[in-house]
Amino acid sequence: MLRFGPPEEVPALTTHSASPADSALDDKGLAEVRRVVSADLMVGIPSFGNAATIGYVVRAATAGMVQYFPDLKPVLVNSDGGSPDDTPHVAVSTESPDYIEKIILVAPRHKLRRISVTYRGQSGKGTAVHALFEIARELKVQAMVMVDSDLRSIVPEWVELLAGPILKGGYDFVAPLYARYKYDGTITNSISYPLTRALYGARIRQPIGGDFAVSGDLIGRLLELDTWDDSTARFGIDIWMTHSAINEGFAVCQARLGAKIHDAKDPASDLGPMFRQVVGTLFRLAGHYEDRWLAVRGSHPIPEYGFERVVAPEEISVNLGKLVDGFENARPTHRETWAEMLAPEQLERVMQIDCSDAAAFRFAAELWIRCLYDTLIAFNRPGAEREKLLSALTPLYFARTAGFIVETADMTTDQAERVIDAVAHEFEQLKPYLVSGWRSMRDATA
């Protein structure tokens, strides 16, 4: 499982938005960057304790920059959270660029530089990425590719697929388009994808995929925004980048990367804090950009770059019983909060769901959509206890995930993908329910 800093207690969400007061780079890191002077293309890799996997990622990224962009000045930067292992050393010492040039038979015009910096400030992936943005701005790069440090499926072509649309096609933000197992990416499948599509009309399939590319212009704008908070500094960073790029008017596309093989997470065991950080950031930005999404009807496809691959993604295990138990055990604990955030008819339906047989468990997509829309509205009420609302939403997410697992148990990944797409379309159809409730909330608090 990817982590980006030492374990610590996750604080309550802030109720306001603020950019980091200080740079995520200390003087030592900034001096290291300035020795590079400038670069055209940068690959950034945030990390914490990834010595076992980052070497392969560095080799693939290095080869990609040399092979596909031999005329550009390249740099690879590791933004580390103070790893207790040798992650930074591995990042800068794994197989020299000269060796890479020999095995791919390309002679680049510029020497590839590799550096590792330890970011400062709040521990989390978002802070690591903020440091990478600062470095990219300092070096005046045309494009920055960001990839996770636990990838086992990255190949050199990923650099071209992610950076190419920016360097050759005039795009500013490139999101990944993966083939993933039907139960990998449950937050994406049930929340971030359908809400991105319903709110902003953009069918970005993997808005929190972890592997992106951004233009120098977009980096400059992201560093100016005042919508940063504690969740953005952690796992809220990916949805923050995606929704900021959409709403700030930048050109967005997707890159077909094939299968993503990484250290996948069981939604019943591993995703609680990540869920709250991603969803909290998404909900908060919906409040910030309400004038944009209230006017959106329907959705449109997002351009896709690269060859469509037929691949079989790696299966992951999920604990259905634990998901159902997590929902059932939460009902007495969260009933009072559910009564505050859900419409009465949705609360009644939630409380009546039968949990006696996990294999026959049902949580209808339509009920989930209404619960999610109700919580989005409640989250943006003045004075809302946002952390409490997100904690109460978590077992409902467990329930919807369990319902999806049961519904798609006998389906292939491709068949399950069609269910995900149909549910995303239902999010669009039920958007008037959200708009009506949102406007009523705003009228009541005016």
Coordinates of C-alpha atoms in Angstrom, one line a residue:
M1 CA 0.0 0.0 0.0
L2 CA 1.4 3.4 -0.9
R3 CA 2.1 5.8 1.9
F4 CA 3.7 9.2 1.6
G5 CA 4.9 10.0 5.1
P6 CA 5.2 8.5 8.5
P7 CA 2.0 7.3 10.2
E8 CA 0.2 10.0 12.1
E9 CA -3.3 10.8 13.3
V10 CA -5.5 12.2 10.6
P11 CA -6.8 15.6 11.7
A12 CA -10.4 16.8 11.2
L13 CA -11.0 18.4 7.9
T14 CA -10.5 22.2 7.8
T15 CA -13.6 24.2 7.1
H16 CA -11.8 26.7 4.9
S17 CA -9.5 26.5 1.9
A18 CA -5.9 27.8 2.0
S19 CA -2.8 27.3 0.0
P20 CA 0.3 26.0 1.9
A21 CA 1.8 28.9 3.7
D22 CA 5.3 27.8 3.1
S23 CA 7.2 26.1 0.3
A24 CA 7.3 22.3 0.4
L25 CA 11.0 22.6 -0.4
D26 CA 13.7 23.4 2.1
D27 CA 16.9 25.3 1.2
K28 CA 18.8 22.0 0.6
G29 CA 16.2 20.8 -1.8
L30 CA 15.9 24.1 -3.6
A31 CA 19.7 24.2 -4.0
E32 CA 19.6 20.7 -5.5
V33 CA 17.0 21.7 -8.0
R34 CA 18.8 24.9 -9.0
R35 CA 21.9 22.9 -9.9
V36 CA 19.8 21.4 -12.7
V37 CA 19.1 24.9 -14.0
S38 CA 16.3 24.1 -16.4
A39 CA 14.5 21.2 -18.1
D40 CA 11.9 20.6 -20.8
L41 CA 10.4 17.4 -19.5
M42 CA 10.2 16.1 -16.0
V43 CA 9.0 12.9 -14.5
G44 CA 8.1 13.2 -10.8
I45 CA 7.7 10.3 -8.4
P46 CA 6.3 10.8 -4.9
S47 CA 7.3 8.2 -2.4
F48 CA 7.6 6.9 1.1
G49 CA 9.2 3.6 1.9
N50 CA 9.1 2.3 -1.6
A51 CA 12.7 1.0 -2.0
A52 CA 11.5 -2.4 -3.2
T53 CA 9.5 -1.0 -6.2
I54 CA 10.8 2.5 -7.1
G55 CA 13.8 1.2 -8.9
Y56 CA 11.7 -0.4 -11.7
V57 CA 9.6 2.7 -12.0
V58 CA 12.7 4.9 -12.3
R59 CA 14.2 2.6 -15.0
A60 CA 11.0 2.6 -17.1
A61 CA 10.5 6.4 -16.8
T62 CA 14.2 7.1 -17.6
A63 CA 14.0 4.9 -20.7
G64 CA 10.8 6.5 -21.7
M65 CA 12.2 10.0 -21.6
V66 CA 15.4 9.0 -23.5
Q67 CA 13.6 6.9 -26.1
Y68 CA 10.6 9.1 -27.0
F69 CA 11.9 12.6 -26.3
P70 CA 15.6 12.5 -27.2
D71 CA 15.7 16.2 -28.2
L72 CA 14.3 17.5 -24.9
K73 CA 16.2 18.3 -21.8
P74 CA 14.9 15.7 -19.2
V75 CA 15.0 15.4 -15.4
L76 CA 13.6 12.8 -13.0
V77 CA 12.7 13.9 -9.5
N78 CA 11.8 11.8 -6.5
S79 CA 9.8 13.7 -3.9
D80 CA 10.2 11.6 -0.7
G81 CA 8.5 11.8 2.7
G82 CA 11.5 10.9 4.8
S83 CA 11.6 7.2 4.0
P84 CA 13.1 4.9 6.7
D85 CA 14.6 2.7 3.9
D86 CA 16.8 3.5 0.9
T87 CA 14.1 4.9 -1.4
P88 CA 15.9 8.1 -2.3
H89 CA 19.2 6.3 -2.9
V90 CA 17.5 3.8 -5.1
A91 CA 15.7 6.5 -7.0
V92 CA 19.0 8.3 -8.0
S93 CA 21.3 5.3 -8.3
T94 CA 19.3 2.7 -10.2
E95 CA 21.1 2.0 -13.5
S96 CA 22.8 5.0 -15.0
P97 CA 21.2 6.9 -17.9
D98 CA 24.2 5.9 -20.0
Y99 CA 23.1 2.2 -19.6
I100 CA 19.6 3.0 -20.5
E101 CA 20.8 4.8 -23.7
K102 CA 22.7 1.7 -24.7
I103 CA 19.9 -0.8 -24.3
I104 CA 17.4 1.3 -26.3
L105 CA 20.0 2.5 -28.9
V106 CA 19.1 6.2 -28.7
A107 CA 21.6 9.0 -28.3
P108 CA 19.8 11.9 -26.6
R109 CA 20.9 15.5 -27.1
H110 CA 20.9 16.3 -23.4
K111 CA 22.2 14.4 -20.3
L112 CA 19.4 13.1 -18.1
R113 CA 19.5 14.3 -14.5
R114 CA 18.0 12.4 -11.5
I115 CA 17.5 14.0 -8.1
S116 CA 15.7 13.2 -4.9
V117 CA 14.4 15.8 -2.4
T118 CA 12.8 15.3 0.9
Y119 CA 9.7 17.5 1.0
R120 CA 8.8 19.4 4.2
G121 CA 5.4 20.2 5.7
Q122 CA 2.4 18.1 6.3
S123 CA 3.0 14.4 5.5
G124 CA 1.1 13.1 2.5
K125 CA 1.0 12.5 -1.2
G126 CA -0.4 16.0 -1.9
T127 CA 2.5 17.7 -0.2
A128 CA 4.9 15.5 -2.2
V129 CA 3.2 16.5 -5.4
H130 CA 3.2 20.2 -4.3
A131 CA 7.0 20.0 -4.0
L132 CA 7.1 18.5 -7.5
F133 CA 5.0 21.4 -8.9
E134 CA 7.4 23.9 -7.3
I135 CA 10.3 22.1 -8.8
A136 CA 8.7 22.0 -12.3
R137 CA 7.9 25.7 -12.1
E138 CA 11.5 26.5 -11.0
L139 CA 12.9 24.5 -13.9
K140 CA 10.3 26.0 -16.4
V141 CA 9.3 22.6 -17.7
Q142 CA 6.9 22.2 -20.7
A143 CA 5.4 19.1 -19.2
M144 CA 5.6 17.1 -16.0
V145 CA 4.6 13.4 -15.8
M146 CA 3.8 12.0 -12.4
V147 CA 3.7 8.3 -11.7
D148 CA 3.2 6.2 -8.5
S149 CA 6.2 4.6 -6.9
D150 CA 4.6 1.2 -6.4
L151 CA 3.8 0.5 -10.1
R152 CA 4.7 -2.9 -11.5
S153 CA 3.1 -2.4 -14.9
I154 CA 4.7 0.9 -16.1
V155 CA 6.7 0.6 -19.3
P156 CA 8.7 3.3 -21.1
E157 CA 5.8 4.1 -23.5
W158 CA 3.8 5.5 -20.6
V159 CA 6.0 8.6 -20.6
E160 CA 5.1 9.2 -24.3
L161 CA 1.5 8.4 -23.8
L162 CA 1.2 10.9 -20.9
A163 CA 3.5 13.6 -22.0
G164 CA 2.7 13.4 -25.8
P165 CA -0.7 15.1 -25.7
I166 CA 0.9 18.1 -23.9
L167 CA 4.1 18.3 -26.0
K168 CA 2.5 17.5 -29.3
G169 CA -1.3 18.0 -29.0
G170 CA -1.8 21.2 -27.0
Y171 CA -3.4 19.6 -23.9
D172 CA -2.8 20.7 -20.4
F173 CA -3.9 17.7 -18.3
V174 CA -3.7 14.1 -19.2
A175 CA -5.5 11.6 -17.0
P176 CA -4.8 7.8 -17.1
L177 CA -7.1 5.4 -18.8
Y178 CA -6.4 1.9 -17.4
A179 CA -7.8 -1.6 -17.7
R180 CA -8.5 -2.5 -14.1
Y181 CA -10.0 -5.5 -12.4
K182 CA -13.7 -5.0 -11.6
Y183 CA -13.1 -4.6 -7.8
D184 CA -10.0 -2.4 -8.1
G185 CA -10.6 1.3 -7.7
T186 CA -13.9 1.1 -5.8
I187 CA -13.8 4.8 -4.8
T188 CA -13.3 5.7 -8.5
N189 CA -16.1 3.4 -9.7
S190 CA -18.8 4.4 -7.2
I191 CA -17.9 8.1 -6.5
S192 CA -15.1 10.0 -8.3
Y193 CA -15.9 8.9 -11.8
P194 CA -19.7 9.2 -11.8
L195 CA -19.6 12.5 -9.8
T196 CA -17.0 14.0 -12.1
R197 CA -19.3 13.0 -15.0
A198 CA -22.5 14.2 -13.5
L199 CA -21.3 17.4 -11.9
Y200 CA -19.0 18.7 -14.7
G201 CA -20.0 16.7 -17.7
A202 CA -16.6 15.2 -18.2
R203 CA -16.3 11.5 -18.7
I204 CA -12.9 11.1 -17.2
R205 CA -12.8 7.4 -16.2
Q206 CA -9.9 7.6 -13.8
P207 CA -9.9 11.0 -12.1
I208 CA -7.9 9.7 -9.1
G209 CA -5.7 7.2 -11.0
G210 CA -2.3 8.4 -9.6
D211 CA -0.5 8.7 -12.9
F212 CA -1.0 12.0 -14.7
A213 CA 0.7 14.6 -16.9
V214 CA 0.3 18.4 -16.5
S215 CA 1.6 21.3 -18.6
G216 CA 3.8 24.1 -17.3
D217 CA 0.9 26.5 -17.7
L218 CA -1.5 24.3 -15.6
I219 CA 1.2 23.9 -12.9
G220 CA 1.5 27.6 -12.6
R221 CA -2.3 27.9 -12.2
L222 CA -2.5 25.1 -9.7
L223 CA 0.1 26.8 -7.5
E224 CA -2.0 30.0 -7.5
L225 CA -5.3 28.4 -6.4
D226 CA -6.6 29.0 -2.9
T227 CA -8.5 25.7 -2.6
W228 CA -5.8 23.7 -0.8
D229 CA -6.5 22.1 2.6
D230 CA -5.4 19.2 4.8
S231 CA -7.2 16.6 2.6
T232 CA -5.5 17.9 -0.5
A233 CA -2.2 17.5 1.1
R234 CA -2.9 13.8 1.5
F235 CA -4.9 11.6 -0.9
G236 CA -7.2 14.4 -2.0
I237 CA -4.5 15.6 -4.4
D238 CA -5.6 13.6 -7.5
I239 CA -9.2 14.7 -7.5
W240 CA -8.1 18.2 -6.7
M241 CA -5.9 18.3 -9.8
T242 CA -8.5 16.8 -12.0
H243 CA -11.4 19.0 -10.9
S244 CA -9.3 22.1 -10.9
A245 CA -8.1 21.5 -14.4
I246 CA -11.7 21.0 -15.6
N247 CA -13.1 24.0 -13.8
E248 CA -10.2 26.4 -14.6
G249 CA -10.7 25.9 -18.3
F250 CA -7.7 23.8 -19.2
A251 CA -7.7 21.2 -22.1
V252 CA -8.1 17.7 -20.8
C253 CA -7.6 14.3 -22.3
Q254 CA -6.9 10.7 -21.3
A255 CA -4.1 8.3 -22.2
R256 CA -4.7 4.6 -22.7
L257 CA -2.0 3.0 -20.5
G258 CA -3.2 -0.7 -20.5
A259 CA -3.4 -2.6 -17.3
K260 CA -2.4 -1.0 -14.0
I261 CA -0.6 -3.4 -11.7
H262 CA 0.2 -2.0 -8.3
D263 CA -0.3 -2.6 -4.6
A264 CA -4.1 -2.7 -4.7
K265 CA -6.2 -2.1 -1.6
D266 CA -9.1 -4.1 -0.2
P267 CA -11.9 -1.6 0.3
A268 CA -13.0 -3.3 3.5
S269 CA -9.6 -2.9 5.1
D270 CA -7.5 -0.2 3.7
L271 CA -9.5 2.7 2.2
G272 CA -11.1 4.5 5.2
P273 CA -8.8 7.5 5.5
M274 CA -8.3 7.7 1.7
F275 CA -12.0 7.7 1.2
R276 CA -12.6 10.6 3.5
Q277 CA -9.7 12.6 2.0
V278 CA -10.8 12.0 -1.6
V279 CA -14.5 12.5 -1.0
G280 CA -14.0 15.5 1.3
T281 CA -11.9 17.3 -1.4
L282 CA -14.5 16.4 -4.1
F283 CA -17.4 17.7 -2.0
R284 CA -15.5 20.9 -1.0
L285 CA -14.6 21.7 -4.6
A286 CA -18.3 21.2 -5.5
G287 CA -19.1 24.0 -3.2
H288 CA -16.4 26.2 -4.6
Y289 CA -17.4 25.6 -8.3
E290 CA -21.1 25.4 -7.8
D291 CA -21.8 28.1 -10.4
R292 CA -20.2 25.8 -13.0
W293 CA -21.8 22.5 -12.3
L294 CA -25.3 23.8 -11.6
A295 CA -25.4 24.8 -15.3
V296 CA -24.1 21.5 -16.7
R297 CA -26.6 19.0 -18.3
G298 CA -25.5 15.6 -19.5
S299 CA -21.9 14.7 -20.2
H300 CA -19.5 14.4 -23.1
P301 CA -16.6 12.0 -23.9
I302 CA -13.1 13.1 -23.2
P303 CA -10.5 12.6 -26.0
E304 CA -8.3 9.4 -25.7
Y305 CA -4.7 9.1 -26.8
G306 CA -2.9 5.9 -27.6
F307 CA -3.7 2.5 -28.9
E308 CA -6.6 0.6 -27.3
R309 CA -5.1 -2.5 -25.7
V310 CA -6.9 -5.8 -24.9
V311 CA -5.4 -6.9 -21.6
A312 CA -6.5 -9.0 -18.6
P313 CA -6.0 -6.9 -15.4
E314 CA -4.7 -8.5 -12.3
E315 CA -7.4 -9.8 -10.0
I316 CA -7.6 -8.6 -6.4
S317 CA -9.3 -10.1 -3.4
V318 CA -12.2 -8.4 -1.6
N319 CA -13.8 -9.3 1.7
L320 CA -17.6 -9.2 1.1
G321 CA -18.5 -10.2 4.6
K322 CA -16.4 -7.5 6.1
L323 CA -18.0 -4.9 4.0
V324 CA -21.6 -6.0 4.9
D325 CA -20.6 -6.2 8.6
G326 CA -19.1 -2.8 8.4
F327 CA -22.4 -1.4 7.2
E328 CA -24.6 -3.4 9.6
N329 CA -22.5 -2.6 12.7
A330 CA -22.6 1.1 11.8
R331 CA -26.3 1.5 11.7
P332 CA -26.9 2.1 15.4
T333 CA -23.8 4.2 15.6
H334 CA -24.5 6.5 12.6
R335 CA -28.3 6.5 12.6
E336 CA -28.5 10.0 14.2
T337 CA -26.0 11.5 11.7
W338 CA -27.8 9.7 8.8
A339 CA -31.0 11.4 9.9
E340 CA -29.3 14.8 9.7
M341 CA -27.8 14.2 6.2
L342 CA -30.2 11.9 4.4
A343 CA -33.8 12.7 3.2
P344 CA -36.3 10.7 5.4
E345 CA -37.2 8.3 2.7
Q346 CA -33.6 7.4 2.0
L347 CA -32.9 6.9 5.7
E348 CA -35.9 4.6 6.0
R349 CA -34.7 2.5 3.1
V350 CA -31.1 2.3 4.5
M351 CA -32.3 1.1 7.8
Q352 CA -34.5 -1.6 6.3
I353 CA -31.7 -3.3 4.2
D354 CA -31.4 -7.0 5.0
C355 CA -27.8 -7.9 6.0
S356 CA -28.5 -11.5 7.1
D357 CA -26.9 -13.1 4.0
A358 CA -23.9 -11.4 2.5
A359 CA -24.1 -13.4 -0.7
A360 CA -27.6 -12.0 -1.3
F361 CA -26.9 -8.4 -0.1
R362 CA -28.5 -5.6 -2.1
F363 CA -27.9 -1.9 -2.1
A364 CA -29.5 -0.3 -5.1
A365 CA -27.5 2.1 -7.3
E366 CA -30.4 4.6 -7.2
L367 CA -30.5 4.6 -3.4
W368 CA -26.7 5.1 -3.3
I369 CA -26.9 8.1 -5.7
R370 CA -29.5 9.8 -3.6
C371 CA -27.6 9.2 -0.4
L372 CA -24.4 10.6 -2.0
Y373 CA -26.2 13.6 -3.3
D374 CA -27.9 14.2 0.1
T375 CA -24.5 14.0 1.8
L376 CA -22.9 16.4 -0.7
I377 CA -25.6 19.0 0.1
A378 CA -25.2 18.4 3.9
F379 CA -21.4 18.7 3.6
N380 CA -21.7 22.2 2.1
R381 CA -24.2 23.6 4.6
P382 CA -22.7 26.4 6.7
G383 CA -21.4 25.0 10.0
A384 CA -21.5 21.4 8.8
E385 CA -19.5 18.9 10.9
R386 CA -17.7 17.6 7.8
E387 CA -15.6 14.9 9.3
K388 CA -18.6 13.4 11.0
L389 CA -20.6 13.4 7.8
L390 CA -17.7 11.7 5.9
S391 CA -17.4 9.1 8.7
A392 CA -21.1 8.4 8.4
L393 CA -20.9 8.1 4.6
T394 CA -18.1 5.5 4.8
P395 CA -20.3 2.5 5.8
L396 CA -22.8 3.5 3.1
Y397 CA -19.9 3.3 0.6
F398 CA -19.1 -0.1 2.1
A399 CA -22.7 -1.1 1.5
R400 CA -22.8 0.1 -2.1
T401 CA -19.4 -1.7 -2.8
A402 CA -20.8 -4.9 -1.3
G403 CA -24.0 -4.6 -3.4
F404 CA -21.9 -4.0 -6.6
I405 CA -19.7 -7.1 -5.7
V406 CA -22.8 -9.3 -5.4
E407 CA -24.4 -7.8 -8.5
T408 CA -21.3 -8.5 -10.7
A409 CA -20.1 -11.7 -9.0
D410 CA -20.6 -13.8 -12.2
M411 CA -19.6 -11.0 -14.6
T412 CA -16.3 -10.5 -16.4
T413 CA -14.5 -7.2 -15.9
D414 CA -15.8 -5.9 -19.2
Q415 CA -19.4 -6.8 -18.2
A416 CA -18.9 -5.1 -14.9
E417 CA -17.6 -2.0 -16.6
R418 CA -20.9 -1.7 -18.5
V419 CA -22.7 -1.8 -15.1
I420 CA -20.4 1.0 -13.9
D421 CA -21.1 3.1 -17.0
A422 CA -24.9 2.5 -16.7
V423 CA -24.8 3.7 -13.0
A424 CA -22.8 6.8 -14.1
H425 CA -25.5 7.6 -16.6
E426 CA -28.1 7.2 -13.7
F427 CA -26.1 9.8 -11.8
E428 CA -26.7 12.2 -14.6
Q429 CA -30.4 11.3 -14.8
L430 CA -30.8 12.0 -11.0
K431 CA -28.9 15.2 -11.1
P432 CA -32.1 17.3 -10.9
Y433 CA -32.6 15.7 -7.4
L434 CA -29.2 17.2 -6.4
V435 CA -29.8 20.6 -8.0
S436 CA -33.2 20.9 -6.3
G437 CA -31.8 20.0 -2.9
W438 CA -28.8 22.2 -3.4
R439 CA -30.8 25.3 -4.3
S440 CA -33.2 24.6 -1.3
M441 CA -30.2 24.4 1.0
R442 CA -28.7 27.7 -0.4
D443 CA -32.1 29.5 -0.1
A444 CA -32.5 28.3 3.5
T445 CA -29.0 29.5 4.4
A446 CA -29.1 32.8 2.5

